[in-house]
mmCIF file of C-alpha atoms in Angstrom:
data_model
loop_
_atom_site.group_PDB
_atom_site.id
_atom_site.type_symbol
_atom_site.label_atom_id
_atom_site.label_comp_id
_atom_site.label_asym_id
_atom_site.label_seq_id
_atom_site.Cartn_x
_atom_site.Cartn_y
_atom_site.Cartn_z
ATOM 1 C CA MET S 1 -48.104 53.089 -217.542
ATOM 2 C CA THR S 2 -48.595 52.397 -213.829
ATOM 3 C CA GLY S 3 -52.345 52.956 -214.192
ATOM 4 C CA MET S 4 -52.568 50.564 -217.163
ATOM 5 C CA PHE S 5 -50.632 47.919 -215.234
ATOM 6 C CA PHE S 6 -53.044 48.329 -212.310
ATOM 7 C CA ILE S 7 -56.068 47.811 -214.609
ATOM 8 C CA PHE S 8 -54.423 44.735 -216.195
ATOM 9 C CA CYS S 9 -53.861 43.205 -212.763
ATOM 10 C CA LEU S 10 -57.509 43.792 -211.849
ATOM 11 C CA LEU S 11 -58.646 41.937 -214.956
ATOM 12 C CA CYS S 12 -56.315 38.998 -214.354
ATOM 13 C CA ILE S 13 -57.029 38.440 -210.662
ATOM 14 C CA ASP S 14 -60.228 36.785 -209.519
ATOM 15 C CA VAL S 15 -61.788 39.396 -207.225
ATOM 16 C CA PRO S 16 -65.393 40.232 -206.290
ATOM 17 C CA LEU S 17 -67.423 42.450 -208.629
ATOM 18 C CA SER S 18 -67.798 45.082 -205.895
ATOM 19 C CA PHE S 19 -64.024 45.519 -205.884
ATOM 20 C CA TYR S 20 -64.088 46.146 -209.654
ATOM 21 C CA SER S 21 -66.742 48.814 -209.177
ATOM 22 C CA PHE S 22 -64.795 50.489 -206.400
ATOM 23 C CA SER S 23 -61.560 50.406 -208.417
ATOM 24 C CA ILE S 24 -63.243 51.890 -211.488
ATOM 25 C CA PHE S 25 -64.721 54.584 -209.249
ATOM 26 C CA LEU S 26 -61.248 55.463 -207.935
ATOM 27 C CA ILE S 27 -59.833 55.572 -211.467
ATOM 28 C CA LEU S 28 -62.635 57.902 -212.602
ATOM 29 C CA ILE S 29 -61.933 60.211 -209.656
ATOM 30 C CA PHE S 30 -58.226 60.218 -210.515
ATOM 31 C CA VAL S 31 -58.975 61.076 -214.161
ATOM 32 C CA PHE S 32 -61.385 63.832 -213.104
ATOM 33 C CA VAL S 33 -58.892 65.420 -210.687
ATOM 34 C CA PHE S 34 -56.113 65.183 -213.259
ATOM 35 C CA PHE S 35 -58.324 66.797 -215.926
ATOM 36 C CA CYS S 36 -59.285 69.620 -213.554
ATOM 37 C CA SER S 37 -55.637 70.223 -212.723
ATOM 38 C CA LEU S 38 -54.794 70.437 -216.429
ATOM 39 C CA VAL S 39 -57.615 72.914 -217.018
ATOM 40 C CA GLY S 40 -56.426 75.010 -214.089
ATOM 41 C CA MET S 41 -52.815 74.845 -215.227
ATOM 42 C CA GLN S 42 -53.637 75.908 -218.786
ATOM 43 C CA ARG S 43 -56.141 78.567 -217.853
ATOM 44 C CA CYS S 44 -53.796 81.531 -218.027
ATOM 45 C CA ARG S 45 -52.348 80.347 -221.337
ATOM 46 C CA VAL S 46 -55.385 81.866 -223.079
ATOM 47 C CA PHE S 47 -55.195 84.993 -220.933
ATOM 48 C CA PHE S 48 -55.168 88.083 -223.176
ATOM 49 C CA PHE S 49 -53.132 91.083 -222.043
ATOM 50 C CA THR S 50 -53.413 94.685 -223.197
ATOM 51 C CA TYR S 51 -51.177 97.599 -222.241
ATOM 52 C CA ILE S 52 -53.035 100.657 -220.912
ATOM 53 C CA GLY S 53 -50.063 102.893 -220.042
ATOM 54 C CA SER S 54 -49.047 104.660 -216.839
ATOM 55 C CA PRO S 55 -49.434 104.799 -213.833
ATOM 56 C CA ALA S 56 -49.485 101.283 -212.421
ATOM 57 C CA ARG S 57 -52.998 100.195 -211.464
ATOM 58 C CA PHE S 58 -53.056 97.479 -208.839
ATOM 59 C CA ARG S 59 -56.793 96.752 -208.792
ATOM 60 C CA GLY S 60 -58.858 95.462 -211.671
ATOM 61 C CA SER S 61 -59.538 92.468 -213.861
ATOM 62 C CA GLY S 62 -55.885 91.470 -214.297
ATOM 63 C CA ASN S 63 -55.716 91.449 -218.093
ATOM 64 C CA GLU S 64 -54.735 95.130 -218.356
ATOM 65 C CA ILE S 65 -51.011 95.789 -217.992
ATOM 66 C CA SER S 66 -49.907 99.183 -216.671
ATOM 67 C CA ALA S 67 -46.599 100.510 -215.357
ATOM 68 C CA SER S 68 -44.910 103.134 -213.204
ATOM 69 C CA PHE S 69 -41.226 103.987 -213.387
ATOM 70 C CA VAL S 70 -38.183 105.070 -211.397
ATOM 71 C CA LEU S 71 -35.421 106.787 -213.373
ATOM 72 C CA THR S 72 -31.907 107.157 -211.966
ATOM 73 C CA ARG S 73 -28.267 106.337 -212.783
ATOM 74 C CA THR S 74 -25.845 103.556 -211.961
ATOM 75 C CA VAL S 75 -22.394 103.862 -210.433
ATOM 76 C CA ASP S 76 -20.773 104.122 -213.893
ATOM 77 C CA GLY S 77 -23.054 107.008 -214.859
ATOM 78 C CA GLY S 78 -25.309 104.998 -217.161
ATOM 79 C CA PRO S 79 -29.103 105.221 -216.943
ATOM 80 C CA MET S 80 -31.161 102.769 -214.925
ATOM 81 C CA LYS S 81 -34.927 102.476 -215.313
ATOM 82 C CA ILE S 82 -37.120 100.464 -212.958
ATOM 83 C CA HIS S 83 -40.480 99.327 -214.350
ATOM 84 C CA CYS S 84 -43.216 98.606 -211.778
ATOM 85 C CA ILE S 85 -45.789 96.205 -213.289
ATOM 86 C CA PRO S 86 -48.805 95.002 -211.275
ATOM 87 C CA GLY S 87 -48.874 91.205 -211.241
ATOM 88 C CA TYR S 88 -51.625 88.840 -210.194
ATOM 89 C CA ILE S 89 -51.355 89.689 -206.483
ATOM 90 C CA SER S 90 -48.060 91.605 -206.178
ATOM 91 C CA ALA S 91 -46.085 94.248 -208.048
ATOM 92 C CA LEU S 92 -43.232 93.088 -210.275
ATOM 93 C CA TYR S 93 -40.086 95.196 -210.673
ATOM 94 C CA LEU S 94 -38.041 94.999 -213.870
ATOM 95 C CA VAL S 95 -34.705 96.819 -213.657
ATOM 96 C CA GLU S 96 -33.561 97.961 -217.102
ATOM 97 C CA TYR S 97 -30.041 98.993 -218.075
ATOM 98 C CA PRO S 98 -30.756 100.605 -221.491
ATOM 99 C CA GLU S 99 -27.147 101.089 -222.591
ATOM 100 C CA GLN S 100 -26.303 97.449 -221.859
ATOM 101 C CA GLY S 101 -29.590 96.020 -223.132
ATOM 102 C CA LYS S 102 -30.121 93.822 -220.079
ATOM 103 C CA LEU S 103 -32.917 93.323 -217.557
ATOM 104 C CA LEU S 104 -33.065 92.171 -213.935
ATOM 105 C CA LEU S 105 -36.321 90.949 -212.354
ATOM 106 C CA LEU S 106 -36.781 91.459 -208.614
ATOM 107 C CA ASP S 107 -38.899 88.406 -207.643
ATOM 108 C CA SER S 108 -40.392 85.976 -210.119
ATOM 109 C CA GLY S 109 -43.952 86.562 -208.929
ATOM 110 C CA PHE S 110 -47.018 84.325 -209.095
ATOM 111 C CA PRO S 111 -46.757 81.383 -211.548
ATOM 112 C CA SER S 112 -48.939 83.119 -214.148
ATOM 113 C CA ASP S 113 -46.917 86.349 -213.843
ATOM 114 C CA LEU S 114 -44.309 84.856 -216.168
ATOM 115 C CA GLU S 115 -46.714 85.480 -219.054
ATOM 116 C CA ARG S 116 -47.233 89.082 -217.900
ATOM 117 C CA VAL S 117 -43.511 89.738 -217.863
ATOM 118 C CA ARG S 118 -43.111 88.011 -221.222
ATOM 119 C CA PHE S 119 -45.849 90.206 -222.727
ATOM 120 C CA TYR S 120 -44.324 93.364 -221.244
ATOM 121 C CA VAL S 121 -40.779 92.594 -222.419
ATOM 122 C CA GLU S 122 -41.593 91.196 -225.863
ATOM 123 C CA GLU S 123 -44.534 93.443 -226.784
ATOM 124 C CA VAL S 124 -44.556 96.657 -224.731
ATOM 125 C CA MET S 125 -40.816 97.314 -224.354
ATOM 126 C CA ALA S 126 -40.140 96.182 -227.931
ATOM 127 C CA ALA S 127 -42.874 98.353 -229.462
ATOM 128 C CA GLY S 128 -41.536 100.436 -232.347
ATOM 129 C CA LYS S 129 -38.255 98.545 -232.546
ATOM 130 C CA PHE S 130 -37.216 96.902 -235.799
ATOM 131 C CA LYS S 131 -35.884 93.762 -234.138
ATOM 132 C CA LYS S 132 -37.891 92.240 -231.333
ATOM 133 C CA GLN S 133 -36.119 90.216 -228.677
ATOM 134 C CA ARG S 134 -37.330 87.233 -226.739
ATOM 135 C CA ILE S 135 -37.497 87.396 -222.972
ATOM 136 C CA SER S 136 -34.665 84.853 -222.703
ATOM 137 C CA GLU S 137 -32.381 87.230 -224.619
ATOM 138 C CA ARG S 138 -33.017 90.357 -222.543
ATOM 139 C CA LEU S 139 -33.763 89.072 -219.046
ATOM 140 C CA ARG S 140 -30.381 88.021 -217.624
ATOM 141 C CA LEU S 141 -31.284 87.271 -213.991
ATOM 142 C CA VAL S 142 -34.337 86.666 -211.801
ATOM 143 C CA VAL S 143 -34.198 86.905 -208.008
ATOM 144 C CA SER S 144 -36.640 85.065 -205.734
ATOM 145 C CA THR S 145 -36.354 86.711 -202.324
ATOM 146 C CA HIS S 146 -38.303 84.038 -200.437
ATOM 147 C CA SER S 147 -40.369 80.928 -200.987
ATOM 148 C CA HIS S 148 -43.955 82.241 -201.027
ATOM 149 C CA ILE S 149 -45.994 81.760 -204.185
ATOM 150 C CA ASP S 150 -46.185 85.459 -205.125
ATOM 151 C CA HIS S 151 -42.385 85.750 -204.976
ATOM 152 C CA ALA S 152 -41.073 82.361 -206.119
ATOM 153 C CA GLY S 153 -44.066 80.845 -207.895
ATOM 154 C CA ALA S 154 -42.669 81.362 -211.403
ATOM 155 C CA SER S 155 -39.045 80.476 -210.595
ATOM 156 C CA LYS S 156 -39.206 77.109 -212.319
ATOM 157 C CA GLY S 157 -40.775 78.696 -215.385
ATOM 158 C CA TYR S 158 -37.874 81.115 -215.783
ATOM 159 C CA GLU S 159 -35.375 78.294 -215.366
ATOM 160 C CA ARG S 160 -37.159 76.409 -218.150
ATOM 161 C CA CYS S 161 -36.693 79.513 -220.320
ATOM 162 C CA GLY S 162 -32.946 79.298 -219.661
ATOM 163 C CA ILE S 163 -32.901 82.334 -217.352
ATOM 164 C CA PRO S 164 -30.831 81.958 -214.132
ATOM 165 C CA VAL S 165 -32.674 82.379 -210.828
ATOM 166 C CA ALA S 166 -30.912 83.464 -207.627
ATOM 167 C CA CYS S 167 -32.450 82.795 -204.219
ATOM 168 C CA PRO S 168 -31.508 82.914 -200.510
ATOM 169 C CA SER S 169 -29.495 80.133 -198.952
ATOM 170 C CA GLY S 170 -31.830 77.649 -197.281
ATOM 171 C CA MET S 171 -34.828 78.380 -199.490
ATOM 172 C CA GLU S 172 -34.369 75.099 -201.331
ATOM 173 C CA LYS S 173 -35.378 73.247 -198.146
ATOM 174 C CA CYS S 174 -38.882 74.737 -198.070
ATOM 175 C CA TYR S 175 -42.094 72.752 -198.638
ATOM 176 C CA ARG S 176 -40.584 69.320 -198.161
ATOM 177 C CA GLY S 177 -42.720 66.323 -197.277
ATOM 178 C CA VAL S 178 -46.461 66.040 -196.773
ATOM 179 C CA LYS S 179 -46.664 69.079 -194.488
ATOM 180 C CA GLY S 180 -44.883 71.134 -197.115
ATOM 181 C CA ARG S 181 -47.435 70.142 -199.759
ATOM 182 C CA ILE S 182 -50.279 71.080 -197.408
ATOM 183 C CA ALA S 183 -48.540 74.395 -196.732
ATOM 184 C CA GLN S 184 -48.437 75.134 -200.458
ATOM 185 C CA ILE S 185 -52.150 74.391 -200.867
ATOM 186 C CA TYR S 186 -52.842 76.607 -197.838
ATOM 187 C CA GLU S 187 -50.793 79.477 -199.300
ATOM 188 C CA ALA S 188 -52.316 79.065 -202.758
ATOM 189 C CA HIS S 189 -55.798 79.374 -201.247
ATOM 190 C CA LEU S 190 -54.817 82.538 -199.361
ATOM 191 C CA SER S 191 -53.372 84.023 -202.558
ATOM 192 C CA GLN S 192 -56.659 83.469 -204.382
ATOM 193 C CA LEU S 193 -58.477 85.330 -201.597
ATOM 194 C CA VAL S 194 -56.080 88.254 -202.066
ATOM 195 C CA ALA S 195 -56.659 88.145 -205.837
ATOM 196 C CA ALA S 196 -60.414 88.320 -205.289
ATOM 197 C CA ARG S 197 -59.961 91.386 -203.057
ATOM 198 C CA LEU S 198 -57.948 93.029 -205.845
ATOM 199 C CA GLY S 199 -60.778 92.451 -208.307
ATOM 200 C CA ARG S 200 -59.146 89.792 -210.460
ATOM 201 C CA LYS S 201 -61.921 88.329 -212.615
ATOM 202 C CA VAL S 202 -60.068 85.239 -213.839
ATOM 203 C CA ARG S 203 -58.743 82.738 -211.313
ATOM 204 C CA GLU S 204 -55.206 82.175 -212.559
ATOM 205 C CA GLY S 205 -53.498 78.836 -212.016
ATOM 206 C CA SER S 206 -51.411 78.421 -208.870
ATOM 207 C CA PHE S 207 -49.844 75.170 -210.077
ATOM 208 C CA LEU S 208 -48.566 76.047 -213.555
ATOM 209 C CA PHE S 209 -45.111 74.716 -212.705
ATOM 210 C CA SER S 210 -46.187 71.860 -210.457
ATOM 211 C CA LYS S 211 -44.180 68.660 -210.448
ATOM 212 C CA GLY S 212 -47.432 66.698 -210.549
ATOM 213 C CA LEU S 213 -50.495 65.962 -208.468
ATOM 214 C CA LEU S 214 -48.302 65.029 -205.500
ATOM 215 C CA GLY S 215 -46.285 68.241 -205.715
ATOM 216 C CA PRO S 216 -44.377 70.303 -205.008
ATOM 217 C CA TYR S 217 -46.934 72.649 -206.552
ATOM 218 C CA TRP S 218 -44.400 75.401 -207.229
ATOM 219 C CA GLN S 219 -40.767 74.449 -207.238
ATOM 220 C CA MET S 220 -37.777 76.156 -205.679
ATOM 221 C CA PRO S 221 -34.842 77.203 -207.922
ATOM 222 C CA VAL S 222 -32.284 74.444 -208.444
ATOM 223 C CA GLY S 223 -29.343 76.513 -209.726
ATOM 224 C CA ALA S 224 -26.175 77.302 -207.801
ATOM 225 C CA LEU S 225 -26.880 81.041 -207.370
ATOM 226 C CA ARG S 226 -27.393 81.503 -203.626
ATOM 227 C CA LEU S 227 -27.654 84.776 -201.721
ATOM 228 C CA ASP S 228 -26.682 85.543 -198.150
ATOM 229 C CA ASP S 229 -26.334 88.722 -196.131
ATOM 230 C CA GLY S 230 -24.149 91.190 -198.037
ATOM 231 C CA THR S 231 -23.949 89.097 -201.230
ATOM 232 C CA PRO S 232 -23.844 91.199 -204.441
ATOM 233 C CA LEU S 233 -26.109 89.921 -207.185
ATOM 234 C CA PRO S 234 -24.217 87.834 -209.777
ATOM 235 C CA LEU S 235 -24.049 88.031 -213.577
ATOM 236 C CA GLY S 236 -23.194 91.718 -213.842
ATOM 237 C CA PHE S 237 -25.718 93.101 -211.344
ATOM 238 C CA HIS S 238 -23.252 93.621 -208.490
ATOM 239 C CA ASP S 239 -24.632 97.127 -207.854
ATOM 240 C CA TRP S 240 -27.551 95.384 -206.093
ATOM 241 C CA VAL S 241 -26.745 93.708 -202.753
ATOM 242 C CA ALA S 242 -28.806 91.160 -200.803
ATOM 243 C CA ILE S 243 -29.634 91.929 -197.170
ATOM 244 C CA LYS S 244 -30.895 89.036 -195.074
ATOM 245 C CA CYS S 245 -34.143 90.044 -193.350
ATOM 246 C CA PRO S 246 -35.570 87.155 -191.288
ATOM 247 C CA GLY S 247 -38.942 87.487 -189.604
ATOM 248 C CA HIS S 248 -41.565 87.063 -192.296
ATOM 249 C CA THR S 249 -39.738 83.796 -193.069
ATOM 250 C CA SER S 250 -36.472 82.348 -191.812
ATOM 251 C CA HIS S 251 -34.599 82.946 -195.082
ATOM 252 C CA MET S 252 -35.985 86.091 -196.765
ATOM 253 C CA VAL S 253 -33.622 88.641 -198.314
ATOM 254 C CA CYS S 254 -34.258 92.203 -199.465
ATOM 255 C CA LEU S 255 -32.254 93.998 -202.177
ATOM 256 C CA TYR S 256 -30.464 97.343 -201.913
ATOM 257 C CA HIS S 257 -28.994 99.606 -204.585
ATOM 258 C CA SER S 258 -26.600 101.667 -202.480
ATOM 259 C CA TYR S 259 -25.537 104.127 -205.200
ATOM 260 C CA SER S 260 -29.087 105.421 -205.742
ATOM 261 C CA ARG S 261 -30.350 104.414 -202.257
ATOM 262 C CA ILE S 262 -33.236 102.357 -203.605
ATOM 263 C CA PHE S 263 -34.468 99.517 -201.392
ATOM 264 C CA TYR S 264 -36.562 96.572 -202.610
ATOM 265 C CA VAL S 265 -38.345 95.554 -199.415
ATOM 266 C CA SER S 266 -39.761 92.179 -200.547
ATOM 267 C CA ASP S 267 -42.344 91.345 -197.842
ATOM 268 C CA MET S 268 -40.675 93.289 -195.038
ATOM 269 C CA PHE S 269 -43.748 95.529 -194.876
ATOM 270 C CA VAL S 270 -46.808 96.460 -196.929
ATOM 271 C CA ALA S 271 -48.546 99.751 -197.711
ATOM 272 C CA ILE S 272 -52.308 100.265 -197.572
ATOM 273 C CA LYS S 273 -54.483 103.376 -197.320
ATOM 274 C CA LYS S 274 -54.038 103.490 -193.536
ATOM 275 C CA GLY S 275 -50.243 103.482 -193.744
ATOM 276 C CA PHE S 276 -47.400 100.982 -193.467
ATOM 277 C CA PHE S 277 -47.967 97.632 -191.768
ATOM 278 C CA PRO S 278 -46.049 94.403 -191.118
ATOM 279 C CA PRO S 279 -46.776 91.504 -193.488
ATOM 280 C CA LEU S 280 -48.940 88.465 -192.880
ATOM 281 C CA PRO S 281 -47.659 86.197 -191.533
ATOM 282 C CA VAL S 282 -44.699 87.070 -189.330
ATOM 283 C CA ASP S 283 -43.240 83.645 -188.545
ATOM 284 C CA PHE S 284 -40.603 84.881 -186.081
ATOM 285 C CA ASP S 285 -41.638 87.943 -184.072
ATOM 286 C CA TRP S 286 -38.286 88.416 -182.358
ATOM 287 C CA ALA S 287 -36.394 88.249 -185.661
ATOM 288 C CA TYR S 288 -38.796 90.660 -187.366
ATOM 289 C CA THR S 289 -38.344 93.238 -184.598
ATOM 290 C CA ARG S 290 -34.547 92.953 -184.733
ATOM 291 C CA THR S 291 -34.562 93.208 -188.536
ATOM 292 C CA LEU S 292 -36.607 96.424 -188.394
ATOM 293 C CA HIS S 293 -34.135 97.855 -185.892
ATOM 294 C CA ARG S 294 -31.181 96.848 -188.089
ATOM 295 C CA LEU S 295 -32.699 98.474 -191.182
ATOM 296 C CA ARG S 296 -32.834 101.865 -189.464
ATOM 297 C CA GLY S 297 -29.216 102.351 -190.471
ATOM 298 C CA LEU S 298 -29.949 101.944 -194.191
ATOM 299 C CA PRO S 299 -30.072 105.275 -196.098
ATOM 300 C CA THR S 300 -33.176 104.946 -198.284
ATOM 301 C CA ARG S 301 -34.767 107.476 -200.640
ATOM 302 C CA CYS S 302 -37.089 105.166 -202.557
ATOM 303 C CA ALA S 303 -38.723 101.911 -201.435
ATOM 304 C CA LEU S 304 -40.051 99.341 -203.907
ATOM 305 C CA LEU S 305 -42.952 97.418 -202.373
ATOM 306 C CA PRO S 306 -44.441 94.273 -203.934
ATOM 307 C CA HIS S 307 -47.569 95.119 -201.948
ATOM 308 C CA GLY S 308 -47.898 98.878 -202.152
ATOM 309 C CA GLY S 309 -45.949 100.094 -205.176
ATOM 310 C CA ILE S 310 -43.220 102.731 -205.387
ATOM 311 C CA ILE S 311 -42.749 104.859 -202.271
ATOM 312 C CA ASP S 312 -40.919 108.194 -202.245
ATOM 313 C CA VAL S 313 -39.737 107.962 -198.639
ATOM 314 C CA GLY S 314 -39.074 111.667 -198.084
ATOM 315 C CA ASP S 315 -42.352 112.761 -199.642
ATOM 316 C CA ARG S 316 -44.490 110.110 -197.949
ATOM 317 C CA CYS S 317 -42.976 109.875 -194.472
ATOM 318 C CA GLY S 318 -40.317 112.559 -194.146
ATOM 319 C CA SER S 319 -37.548 110.062 -193.451
ATOM 320 C CA TRP S 320 -36.744 106.361 -193.540
ATOM 321 C CA ASN S 321 -36.666 106.125 -189.742
ATOM 322 C CA ALA S 322 -40.123 107.726 -189.565
ATOM 323 C CA LEU S 323 -41.421 105.016 -191.898
ATOM 324 C CA ILE S 324 -39.898 102.302 -189.678
ATOM 325 C CA ASP S 325 -41.421 103.972 -186.612
ATOM 326 C CA GLU S 326 -44.861 103.739 -188.219
ATOM 327 C CA ILE S 327 -44.424 100.022 -188.918
ATOM 328 C CA VAL S 328 -43.311 99.402 -185.325
ATOM 329 C CA LEU S 329 -46.296 101.382 -184.022
ATOM 330 C CA HIS S 330 -48.763 99.361 -186.061
ATOM 331 C CA TYR S 331 -47.013 96.121 -185.179
ATOM 332 C CA GLU S 332 -46.898 96.628 -181.435
ATOM 333 C CA LEU S 333 -49.980 98.738 -180.685
ATOM 334 C CA GLU S 334 -52.714 98.797 -183.304
ATOM 335 C CA ALA S 335 -52.629 95.032 -183.905
ATOM 336 C CA LYS S 336 -53.403 94.476 -180.221
ATOM 337 C CA ARG S 337 -56.214 97.054 -180.236
ATOM 338 C CA ASN S 338 -57.891 95.593 -183.313
ATOM 339 C CA SER S 339 -58.990 92.170 -182.099
ATOM 340 C CA ARG S 340 -60.195 90.957 -185.513
ATOM 341 C CA PHE S 341 -56.896 91.873 -187.164
ATOM 342 C CA GLU S 342 -54.938 90.259 -184.357
ATOM 343 C CA ARG S 343 -56.957 87.039 -184.558
ATOM 344 C CA ALA S 344 -56.431 86.864 -188.332
ATOM 345 C CA ARG S 345 -52.712 87.580 -187.947
ATOM 346 C CA CYS S 346 -52.278 84.902 -185.283
ATOM 347 C CA LEU S 347 -54.310 82.348 -187.262
ATOM 348 C CA ILE S 348 -52.307 82.836 -190.467
ATOM 349 C CA ALA S 349 -48.997 82.888 -188.592
ATOM 350 C CA ALA S 350 -49.878 79.733 -186.638
ATOM 351 C CA GLY S 351 -50.931 77.884 -189.782
ATOM 352 C CA SER S 352 -47.792 78.881 -191.645
ATOM 353 C CA HIS S 353 -45.472 78.005 -188.774
ATOM 354 C CA LEU S 354 -47.187 74.666 -188.089
ATOM 355 C CA LEU S 355 -47.051 73.534 -191.707
ATOM 356 C CA GLN S 356 -43.611 74.860 -192.588
ATOM 357 C CA GLY S 357 -41.986 73.873 -189.309
ATOM 358 C CA GLU S 358 -39.139 76.345 -189.862
ATOM 359 C CA HIS S 359 -36.719 77.116 -187.057
ATOM 360 C CA LEU S 360 -34.541 80.174 -186.576
ATOM 361 C CA LEU S 361 -31.934 80.418 -183.852
ATOM 362 C CA PRO S 362 -30.720 83.796 -182.539
ATOM 363 C CA ASP S 363 -27.079 82.930 -183.252
ATOM 364 C CA VAL S 364 -27.723 82.860 -187.034
ATOM 365 C CA PHE S 365 -29.205 86.367 -187.123
ATOM 366 C CA PRO S 366 -27.091 88.555 -189.459
ATOM 367 C CA ARG S 367 -24.682 90.829 -187.624
ATOM 368 C CA GLY S 368 -22.505 92.105 -190.456
ATOM 369 C CA PRO S 369 -22.398 95.739 -191.595
ATOM 370 C CA LEU S 370 -25.072 97.017 -193.956
ATOM 371 C CA PRO S 371 -23.965 97.916 -197.521
ATOM 372 C CA VAL S 372 -24.334 101.654 -196.967
ATOM 373 C CA PRO S 373 -22.928 104.179 -199.474
ATOM 374 C CA PRO S 374 -19.584 105.781 -198.583
ATOM 375 C CA GLU S 375 -19.648 108.839 -196.353
ATOM 376 C CA GLY S 376 -20.029 112.057 -198.305
ATOM 377 C CA HIS S 377 -21.466 110.269 -201.339
ATOM 378 C CA GLU S 378 -24.005 112.372 -203.217
ATOM 379 C CA PRO S 379 -26.685 110.111 -204.757
ATOM 380 C CA PRO S 380 -27.759 110.676 -208.372
ATOM 381 C CA HIS S 381 -30.988 112.380 -209.338
ATOM 382 C CA LEU S 382 -34.015 110.163 -208.874
ATOM 383 C CA HIS S 383 -37.287 110.695 -210.735
ATOM 384 C CA ILE S 384 -40.457 108.736 -209.969
ATOM 385 C CA MET S 385 -43.084 108.576 -212.727
ATOM 386 C CA ASP S 386 -46.147 107.394 -210.836
ATOM 387 C CA SER S 387 -48.934 109.660 -212.057
#
């Protein structure tokens, strides 16, 4: 309506012909950009998924869905099954409680990952069942651990499906203003570079849940479910507890299942062939170092990595503290020796910090006790199906 009013005014006002030409040119550009955005936003709607079984395969075209699993038990003795599904650029973790028929999603993922999760829940998990359930009936809660596109990009989509989304306190303030919009475009571009490295053949839309051409290009959750340090997850998932882990961002939380000693690390670190490394970027070096030191006291048998898959800590590193030592070593020593890596790390960190403009004061660093299991507690059997 605003555009039509603008055209009407042009026709009614006596202005030079050159101004008409320039105005029509601007309108054509606007229509072209809007059309391109619609094409990009609808692109993954025609994306065809097929399930190819286990284990989870993180590289490839992106249309083949695979999965790995962690099997254990909850505090009441019931089974708990964690499904690891490769998303567009990060792994998605669906926590299933079979006896209760409910699902928990650890991070919403990239905007287009909503369709992956929908396919997995409604087609793969429902295969062979007489009555198929919609994703809105089985998925009871989604957690977005921080604001980046591969962790919160689909949050708005889940809210539109009627599924509650929990997120850290303070995350709703991210990406405000013009600098925030530029930051989102910057992050979306970086995510597409990662997707290309993973071999994704189709460029999936970053702005599926955009508020419009002026943004925000992925929206933060608007519900009242907020997480802080030591907050149990709501809606019947109190066996998972949020642990505030600033460093990568000012507000990021990780999730810990103390009964089975499973730790969802969010972007606290990543795993590649050379070992375990800090994420890119690290916005607050001092906070990241203190968070690593704090996490040493967290008994962990299995780590769930969005960028690296399922890690059997004892089998891979010998102990949780040995894994942390490796991250610290790479963070403090190897980054300085590898000049190209250090330049890339500093460039990404500087861009993120400049655009986001986040601040973190030492007095707000979490100092409460970690949600460790009681002394003498014997954890349940844990079986990883990753081969």
